[in-house]
Structure formats: C-alpha cells, structure tokens
C-alpha cells in the first residue's frame, strides 16, 4: 500500500481515497496501524480545519432526516459536508445505524457530500479512535463541515462531545410537561438544543418543549465558552426544512464568538491532550493483558483479593509496582 499516494489523493479531496483511508484507520491489524499513523502524520501538514458538529438524539427523533436536510442546505451553499457516526450499540441492533443505504439517499448523491457508514465495532474506545481519525481525514480532504452522529446511548455522547467543536442535542416534542428524562450531564454538554418535528399537529408541543428546555438551560451554570444567550433551544422541522437556516446562523455565530475569544483553540488543544492521554491509557491497558505472565499476575492477585488475603488496594499496588519495574 502506497501511503504517500493515498495521502496525496485524500488531500486532493478524492472521496474514494478518503473511504480507503478510513478503512485503513478502522483496521486493528498492527501493520495497518503503522500505516494509519504514517498517513495521519503526512496529512497533518495540510493544516485544514472543518467545523466539527456533534449531533446526538435517541432513535426516532429524526437524526438522519435532519442530517440529510441540513446537509443538503449546506451543500446548496457550496460547502463540503462529511457525515460520520459513533454507534457503539450497532451490534445490539444487528446493523450499523448508517449502514442502511436508504438513509440520506439524496445527500449521498451530492458531489460535495461524503457519508461514511458506521463500522460494526462494539468497543467504544475503538470506535472513538476510529471516528477521531476519520474526522481528521475528512478535514485533510478539505471538508468544511463534519457532522458526527450518535444515537446517544451510554457514553457515546461524551465521546462525540470530545470530538466536536459544537455539540447539538436533537429532541422530539414531549407529550407531557416533563423534560423527557434528558440527563443533566447531556444538557450541560449541549451548545444548542434543537426540538425537531415542529410541524403539523406536533408544532404546539414542539414550541412548548422548546420553551421548557430554554428555561432549563437558563438554570444551568454559565459556561465560560458561551456568549450571552447560549446554550440555546430552537425548534426545527427536518421534514419541512423549517428553522434549519436559523439553526445554522446560530451555530456560526457561536463558532465565530468562540474563535474571536480564544475558546475554539483552547477547546481543540484540550481535546487533543485528552485523546493523547486516552491513547496512552488504552495502550497501557492493552499491554496489561497482552503478556501471559502479566495476565497470570493479575489473576493470582485477583484470587488473593477474592479470598480475602489481600485488600484490593494493596494487591493493585503490588501489581502496578511489578509492572513499573519491568517498564
Ligand atoms: P433517527 O432514528 O433519529 O435517525 O430518526 P429518523 O430520521 O429515521 O426519523 C424517524 C421518524 O421521524 C421518521 O418517520 C421521519 O420521517 C420522522 N421525522 C423526522 N423528522 C421529522 C420532522 O421534522 N417532522 C415530522 N413530523 N417527522 C419527522
């Protein structure tokens, strides 16, 4: 495999080369890892940056409909749009959320768009790394906007928030007056909440839900990375293309403000540091189970703890000490 050739083609914006490059970074084979790292190093010099938008929402809320309508609107403005997914639950549902060819059919036909089906990996750490590298490849390929979608189960929102410049939470109109059980932690990550399906019979409920969330957002602690008025709640209809322009204007306004006030760079730098530390942590954990003697030491210490012969902490200290001695 000629990495320099792939790097050149990706940098020239070739979508087939980009797809191949993402396949390479998804591979877990050691020789592919080495090539993927080389590819990433070569492409770093392009220095290109996209606007990375994370989008989370429960199944059925309208994520794919929204991404298609929103993506088509951006493409109509001449912007290049890539769509990626973080979907650690795909194995459970028996298929990847973006694997279905009928999803985003119109967007996928656009020359300025690139849609990558979610891989069938189940390990969140692996999915996070693959998505992170795929985002970087899309940026190097000259995409202006990278949309990173997640179904919002477990920790995947946190992963997506750590990958994006903006984190958007998509909600459906609530039937009652409850706040749909959205966890506070997820609310705190959101930069913009979009209440979808604000059309037809659902419109009044959407407006009510939106004002409930706007109220809830005002009660959250003010974050330094926000200008006044953010985080915001807005209504949209992905089906009827309503409110999408306004949502885009707000996303751009927030981005511009953060860039002008140094928060954009600070956030990206903190994210890079986070991912570096995460890689080292994952590498250490992998090393822990790679060698038979280490596995055996872990098992023996675990047995001793289970029998009550050692406390969990002193057994861990002993294992860590012997590991450190071998480093
Ligand atoms: P996802 O599972 O979050 O990707 O949701 P989908 O995009 O597949 O949409 C789930 C269902 O909601 C589909 O039947 C869509 O047609 C419908 N839907 C999506 N957006 C809207 C909207 O803006 N208004 C209405 N009324 N229905 C919508």
Short mmCIF file of C-alpha atoms and ligand atoms in Angstrom, two decimals:
data_model
loop_
_atom_site.label_atom_id
_atom_site.label_comp_id
_atom_site.label_asym_id
_atom_site.label_seq_id
_atom_site.Cartn_x
_atom_site.Cartn_y
_atom_site.Cartn_z
CA UNK A 1 0.00 0.00 0.00
CA UNK A 2 1.38 3.37 -1.04
CA UNK A 3 0.64 5.69 1.86
CA UNK A 4 2.09 8.77 0.20
CA UNK A 5 -0.17 8.21 -2.82
CA UNK A 6 -3.26 7.84 -0.61
CA UNK A 7 -2.25 10.94 1.34
CA UNK A 8 -1.96 12.94 -1.87
CA UNK A 9 -5.33 11.76 -3.15
CA UNK A 10 -7.03 12.45 0.19
CA UNK A 11 -5.50 15.94 0.29
CA UNK A 12 -6.80 16.47 -3.26
CA UNK A 13 -10.31 15.75 -1.96
CA UNK A 14 -10.74 12.37 -3.68
CA UNK A 15 -13.69 10.70 -1.90
CA UNK A 16 -12.71 7.15 -2.88
CA UNK A 17 -9.23 7.67 -1.45
CA UNK A 18 -10.84 9.10 1.69
CA UNK A 19 -13.05 6.00 2.02
CA UNK A 20 -9.98 3.76 1.64
CA UNK A 21 -8.06 5.82 4.17
CA UNK A 22 -10.90 5.47 6.70
CA UNK A 23 -10.96 1.72 6.12
CA UNK A 24 -7.25 1.72 6.92
CA UNK A 25 -7.72 3.60 10.21
CA UNK A 26 -10.56 1.25 11.15
CA UNK A 27 -8.32 -1.78 10.82
CA UNK A 28 -6.99 -3.28 14.02
CA UNK A 29 -4.11 -5.14 12.32
CA UNK A 30 -0.71 -4.00 13.58
CA UNK A 31 0.74 -3.30 10.10
CA UNK A 32 -2.34 -1.26 9.21
CA UNK A 33 -2.00 0.74 12.44
CA UNK A 34 1.54 1.69 11.47
CA UNK A 35 0.38 2.81 8.01
CA UNK A 36 -2.58 4.70 9.51
CA UNK A 37 -0.26 6.61 11.83
CA UNK A 38 2.03 7.45 8.93
CA UNK A 39 -0.94 8.62 6.88
CA UNK A 40 -2.18 10.84 9.72
CA UNK A 41 1.30 12.34 10.15
CA UNK A 42 1.57 13.12 6.45
CA UNK A 43 -1.86 14.73 6.33
CA UNK A 44 -1.39 16.84 9.43
CA UNK A 45 0.59 19.30 7.35
CA UNK A 46 -2.48 20.28 5.33
CA UNK A 47 -3.46 22.27 8.44
CA UNK A 48 -7.08 22.30 7.30
CA UNK A 49 -9.86 22.58 9.85
CA UNK A 50 -13.52 21.82 9.43
CA UNK A 51 -16.36 22.80 11.70
CA UNK A 52 -17.00 19.61 13.65
CA UNK A 53 -20.62 19.31 14.70
CA UNK A 54 -21.61 16.50 17.08
CA UNK A 55 -25.27 15.52 16.93
CA UNK A 56 -26.95 13.31 19.47
CA UNK A 57 -30.51 12.09 19.89
CA UNK A 58 -32.47 8.98 20.68
CA UNK A 59 -33.61 6.67 17.85
CA UNK A 60 -36.62 8.06 16.02
CA UNK A 61 -36.02 11.70 16.96
CA UNK A 62 -35.15 12.47 13.34
CA UNK A 63 -31.34 12.50 13.21
CA UNK A 64 -30.97 11.09 9.73
CA UNK A 65 -33.79 13.25 8.38
CA UNK A 66 -32.18 16.28 9.98
CA UNK A 67 -28.69 15.48 8.73
CA UNK A 68 -29.99 14.99 5.22
CA UNK A 69 -31.96 18.28 5.16
CA UNK A 70 -29.26 20.22 6.97
CA UNK A 71 -26.53 18.66 4.83
CA UNK A 72 -28.41 19.50 1.61
CA UNK A 73 -28.81 23.09 2.78
CA UNK A 74 -25.06 23.38 3.42
CA UNK A 75 -24.21 21.73 0.11
CA UNK A 76 -26.52 24.22 -1.64
CA UNK A 77 -24.34 26.95 -0.12
CA UNK A 78 -21.32 25.34 -1.75
CA UNK A 79 -19.99 23.76 1.45
CA UNK A 80 -18.48 20.29 1.53
CA UNK A 81 -20.14 18.09 4.14
CA UNK A 82 -18.97 14.79 5.65
CA UNK A 83 -21.16 12.62 7.87
CA UNK A 84 -19.69 10.10 10.33
CA UNK A 85 -21.30 8.07 13.09
CA UNK A 86 -20.35 6.87 16.54
CA UNK A 87 -22.55 3.89 17.15
CA UNK A 88 -21.32 1.53 19.84
CA UNK A 89 -24.74 -0.12 20.02
CA UNK A 90 -24.80 -1.27 16.40
CA UNK A 91 -24.01 -4.86 17.31
CA UNK A 92 -27.03 -4.97 19.60
CA UNK A 93 -29.46 -3.74 16.98
CA UNK A 94 -27.92 -6.07 14.43
CA UNK A 95 -26.79 -3.43 11.96
CA UNK A 96 -24.97 -0.17 11.78
CA UNK A 97 -27.13 2.92 12.02
CA UNK A 98 -25.66 4.42 8.90
CA UNK A 99 -25.29 1.15 7.07
CA UNK A 100 -28.77 1.30 5.66
CA UNK A 101 -28.38 2.52 2.09
CA UNK A 102 -31.76 4.21 2.06
CA UNK A 103 -30.68 6.66 4.74
CA UNK A 104 -29.71 10.08 3.46
CA UNK A 105 -30.16 8.95 -0.09
CA UNK A 106 -30.41 12.46 -1.54
CA UNK A 107 -27.42 13.74 0.39
CA UNK A 108 -25.32 10.75 -0.61
CA UNK A 109 -25.86 11.62 -4.29
CA UNK A 110 -24.36 15.08 -3.83
CA UNK A 111 -20.82 15.53 -5.13
CA UNK A 112 -19.99 17.79 -2.19
CA UNK A 113 -21.11 15.23 0.40
CA UNK A 114 -19.42 12.20 1.91
CA UNK A 115 -21.32 9.74 4.10
CA UNK A 116 -19.49 7.04 5.97
CA UNK A 117 -21.44 4.10 7.36
CA UNK A 118 -20.73 3.28 10.96
CA UNK A 119 -18.35 0.34 11.47
CA UNK A 120 -19.60 -2.73 13.27
CA UNK A 121 -17.12 -2.35 16.09
CA UNK A 122 -18.61 -2.59 19.54
CA UNK A 123 -15.80 -1.37 21.74
CA UNK A 124 -16.35 2.30 22.50
CA UNK A 125 -12.62 3.04 22.80
CA UNK A 126 -12.05 1.57 19.34
CA UNK A 127 -14.98 3.45 17.86
CA UNK A 128 -13.75 6.70 19.41
CA UNK A 129 -10.27 6.32 17.96
CA UNK A 130 -11.57 5.38 14.54
CA UNK A 131 -14.01 8.29 14.49
CA UNK A 132 -11.36 10.73 15.67
CA UNK A 133 -9.00 9.64 12.91
CA UNK A 134 -11.81 9.68 10.35
CA UNK A 135 -12.67 13.27 11.36
CA UNK A 136 -9.03 14.27 10.85
CA UNK A 137 -9.01 12.59 7.42
CA UNK A 138 -12.19 14.44 6.39
CA UNK A 139 -10.59 17.71 7.46
CA UNK A 140 -7.46 16.95 5.47
CA UNK A 141 -9.67 16.14 2.47
CA UNK A 142 -10.99 19.69 2.63
CA UNK A 143 -14.48 19.19 4.05
CA UNK A 144 -15.93 22.36 5.55
CA UNK A 145 -18.34 20.69 7.94
CA UNK A 146 -18.05 17.27 9.57
CA UNK A 147 -21.24 16.01 11.20
CA UNK A 148 -20.68 13.32 13.80
CA UNK A 149 -23.83 11.49 14.72
CA UNK A 150 -24.51 9.35 17.76
CA UNK A 151 -27.61 7.54 18.96
CA UNK A 152 -26.89 8.80 22.42
CA UNK A 153 -26.59 5.67 24.46
CA UNK A 154 -24.23 5.33 27.39
CA UNK A 155 -21.02 7.22 26.98
CA UNK A 156 -21.16 7.87 23.28
CA UNK A 157 -22.30 11.48 23.76
CA UNK A 158 -19.23 12.18 25.83
CA UNK A 159 -17.05 10.74 23.09
CA UNK A 160 -18.79 12.83 20.44
CA UNK A 161 -18.64 15.98 22.58
CA UNK A 162 -14.88 15.43 22.98
CA UNK A 163 -14.58 15.20 19.19
CA UNK A 164 -16.61 18.21 18.22
CA UNK A 165 -16.48 21.98 18.21
CA UNK A 166 -20.25 22.19 18.66
CA UNK A 167 -22.48 19.67 20.35
CA UNK A 168 -26.11 19.62 19.26
CA UNK A 169 -28.83 17.72 21.05
CA UNK A 170 -31.84 16.80 18.94
CA UNK A 171 -35.11 16.23 20.80
CA UNK A 172 -38.66 15.39 19.86
CA UNK A 173 -41.71 17.27 21.14
CA UNK A 174 -42.70 15.91 24.54
CA UNK A 175 -46.23 14.71 25.15
CA UNK A 176 -46.48 15.88 28.73
CA UNK A 177 -44.71 18.61 30.59
CA UNK A 178 -41.75 16.50 31.68
CA UNK A 179 -38.25 17.18 30.37
CA UNK A 180 -38.09 13.79 28.62
CA UNK A 181 -35.67 12.39 31.16
CA UNK A 182 -32.70 14.00 29.42
CA UNK A 183 -29.79 13.60 31.77
CA UNK A 184 -28.39 16.73 33.26
CA UNK A 185 -24.88 15.81 32.10
CA UNK A 186 -26.02 15.70 28.49
CA UNK A 187 -27.86 19.01 28.84
CA UNK A 188 -24.65 20.50 30.19
CA UNK A 189 -22.72 19.34 27.14
CA UNK A 190 -25.20 20.79 24.65
CA UNK A 191 -24.36 24.02 22.85
CA UNK A 192 -27.68 24.12 21.04
CA UNK A 193 -30.82 22.06 21.65
CA UNK A 194 -32.99 21.54 18.59
CA UNK A 195 -36.56 20.40 19.12
CA UNK A 196 -37.40 18.63 15.87
CA UNK A 197 -40.78 17.85 14.30
CA UNK A 198 -42.10 21.37 14.82
CA UNK A 199 -44.68 20.90 12.09
CA UNK A 200 -48.34 19.93 11.67
CA UNK A 201 -50.08 18.66 14.78
CA UNK A 202 -46.79 18.43 16.66
CA UNK A 203 -45.96 22.11 16.35
CA UNK A 204 -47.62 23.34 19.58
CA UNK A 205 -45.96 20.54 21.58
CA UNK A 206 -42.62 21.36 19.94
CA UNK A 207 -42.92 25.04 20.87
CA UNK A 208 -43.83 24.13 24.45
CA UNK A 209 -40.97 21.63 24.72
CA UNK A 210 -38.58 24.20 23.31
CA UNK A 211 -39.54 26.83 25.88
CA UNK A 212 -39.28 24.24 28.68
CA UNK A 213 -35.74 23.45 27.61
CA UNK A 214 -34.84 27.08 27.12
CA UNK A 215 -35.91 27.57 30.75
CA UNK A 216 -33.93 24.55 31.91
CA UNK A 217 -30.82 25.75 30.06
CA UNK A 218 -31.05 29.14 31.78
CA UNK A 219 -30.84 27.37 35.14
CA UNK A 220 -27.53 25.71 34.26
CA UNK A 221 -24.28 27.23 35.36
CA UNK A 222 -22.96 29.77 32.86
CA UNK A 223 -20.01 28.31 30.93
CA UNK A 224 -17.04 30.49 30.04
CA UNK A 225 -17.09 29.25 26.43
CA UNK A 226 -20.53 30.76 25.78
CA UNK A 227 -21.57 34.26 24.81
CA UNK A 228 -24.81 35.58 26.34
CA UNK A 229 -27.90 33.67 25.23
CA UNK A 230 -26.11 30.32 24.81
CA UNK A 231 -26.72 27.42 25.14
CA UNK A 232 -29.89 27.92 23.13
CA UNK A 233 -33.02 25.90 22.38
CA UNK A 234 -34.67 26.25 18.96
CA UNK A 235 -37.38 24.46 17.05
CA UNK A 236 -36.82 22.88 13.63
CA UNK A 237 -38.66 20.66 11.21
CA UNK A 238 -36.24 18.43 9.36
CA UNK A 239 -39.13 17.12 7.31
CA UNK A 240 -40.28 20.55 6.14
CA UNK A 241 -36.85 22.20 6.11
CA UNK A 242 -38.01 24.77 8.66
CA UNK A 243 -35.68 26.51 11.08
CA UNK A 244 -32.56 24.97 9.57
CA UNK A 245 -31.15 28.27 8.28
CA UNK A 246 -31.70 29.84 11.68
CA UNK A 247 -30.00 26.89 13.41
CA UNK A 248 -27.02 27.26 11.05
CA UNK A 249 -26.80 31.01 11.68
CA UNK A 250 -26.73 30.34 15.44
CA UNK A 251 -24.06 27.65 15.06
CA UNK A 252 -21.91 30.03 13.05
CA UNK A 253 -22.44 32.89 15.49
CA UNK A 254 -21.35 30.70 18.40
CA UNK A 255 -18.35 29.44 16.45
CA UNK A 256 -17.27 32.94 15.45
CA UNK A 257 -17.56 34.17 19.02
CA UNK A 258 -15.50 31.27 20.33
CA UNK A 259 -12.85 31.81 17.68
CA UNK A 260 -12.66 35.52 18.46
CA UNK A 261 -12.41 34.82 22.18
CA UNK A 262 -9.81 32.08 22.05
CA UNK A 263 -12.20 29.35 23.21
CA UNK A 264 -12.11 27.45 19.94
CA UNK A 265 -8.36 26.85 20.05
CA UNK A 266 -8.41 26.17 23.78
CA UNK A 267 -11.09 23.54 23.33
CA UNK A 268 -9.26 21.84 20.47
CA UNK A 269 -6.00 21.86 22.42
CA UNK A 270 -7.73 20.34 25.46
CA UNK A 271 -9.34 17.72 23.23
CA UNK A 272 -6.00 16.79 21.67
CA UNK A 273 -4.49 16.41 25.11
CA UNK A 274 -7.46 14.30 26.23
CA UNK A 275 -7.13 11.95 23.27
CA UNK A 276 -3.39 11.64 23.71
CA UNK A 277 -3.86 10.64 27.36
CA UNK A 278 -6.69 8.31 26.41
CA UNK A 279 -4.47 6.57 23.82
CA UNK A 280 -1.74 6.07 26.41
CA UNK A 281 -4.29 4.73 28.90
CA UNK A 282 -5.72 2.33 26.33
CA UNK A 283 -2.22 1.26 25.33
CA UNK A 284 -1.31 0.54 28.95
CA UNK A 285 -4.46 -1.49 29.44
CA UNK A 286 -3.75 -3.44 26.26
CA UNK A 287 -0.20 -4.08 27.45
CA UNK A 288 -1.57 -5.34 30.73
CA UNK A 289 -3.40 -8.17 29.06
CA UNK A 290 -1.01 -8.79 26.18
CA UNK A 291 1.65 -10.78 28.08
CA UNK A 292 0.73 -14.17 29.61
CA UNK A 293 2.83 -13.52 32.73
CA UNK A 294 1.04 -10.21 33.34
CA UNK A 295 -2.34 -11.86 32.89
CA UNK A 296 -1.25 -14.56 35.32
CA UNK A 297 -0.07 -11.99 37.90
CA UNK A 298 -3.41 -10.19 37.57
CA UNK A 299 -5.34 -13.42 38.01
CA UNK A 300 -3.31 -14.51 41.04
CA UNK A 301 -3.65 -11.11 42.72
CA UNK A 302 -7.40 -11.11 41.92
CA UNK A 303 -7.76 -14.56 43.51
CA UNK A 304 -5.90 -13.39 46.62
CA UNK A 305 -8.25 -10.41 46.89
CA UNK A 306 -11.30 -12.63 46.39
CA UNK A 307 -10.12 -14.96 49.18
CA UNK A 308 -9.71 -12.00 51.47
CA UNK A 309 -5.96 -12.48 51.77
CA UNK A 310 -5.16 -9.02 50.42
CA UNK A 311 -7.07 -5.78 50.18
CA UNK A 312 -7.94 -4.68 46.63
CA UNK A 313 -5.71 -1.63 47.02
CA UNK A 314 -2.59 -3.38 48.22
CA UNK A 315 -2.97 -6.10 45.56
CA UNK A 316 -3.30 -3.40 42.90
CA UNK A 317 -0.27 -1.57 44.31
CA UNK A 318 1.75 -4.79 44.12
CA UNK A 319 0.76 -5.50 40.51
CA UNK A 320 1.43 -1.91 39.46
CA UNK A 321 4.79 -1.96 41.21
CA UNK A 322 5.91 -5.09 39.40
CA UNK A 323 4.68 -3.65 36.08
CA UNK A 324 6.58 -0.41 36.65
CA UNK A 325 9.72 -2.40 37.48
CA UNK A 326 9.51 -4.08 34.07
CA UNK A 327 8.98 -0.87 32.08
P1 LIG B 1 -33.38 8.81 13.68
O1 LIG B 1 -33.64 7.43 14.18
O2 LIG B 1 -33.12 9.75 14.81
O3 LIG B 1 -32.32 8.86 12.62
O4 LIG B 1 -34.75 9.31 13.04
P2 LIG B 1 -35.23 9.37 11.51
O5 LIG B 1 -34.60 10.49 10.79
O6 LIG B 1 -35.10 8.00 10.92
O7 LIG B 1 -36.76 9.74 11.69
C1 LIG B 1 -37.65 8.94 12.46
C2 LIG B 1 -39.07 9.25 12.01
O8 LIG B 1 -39.40 10.61 12.32
C3 LIG B 1 -39.28 9.10 10.52
O9 LIG B 1 -40.56 8.53 10.30
C4 LIG B 1 -39.23 10.52 10.00
O10 LIG B 1 -40.00 10.70 8.82
C5 LIG B 1 -39.84 11.28 11.16
N1 LIG B 1 -39.34 12.66 11.18
C6 LIG B 1 -38.07 13.08 11.11
N2 LIG B 1 -38.00 14.42 11.13
C7 LIG B 1 -39.28 14.87 11.20
C8 LIG B 1 -39.87 16.17 11.25
O11 LIG B 1 -39.22 17.21 11.21
N3 LIG B 1 -41.24 16.21 11.36
C9 LIG B 1 -42.01 15.09 11.43
N4 LIG B 1 -43.32 15.26 11.52
N5 LIG B 1 -41.48 13.86 11.36
C10 LIG B 1 -40.14 13.74 11.25
#
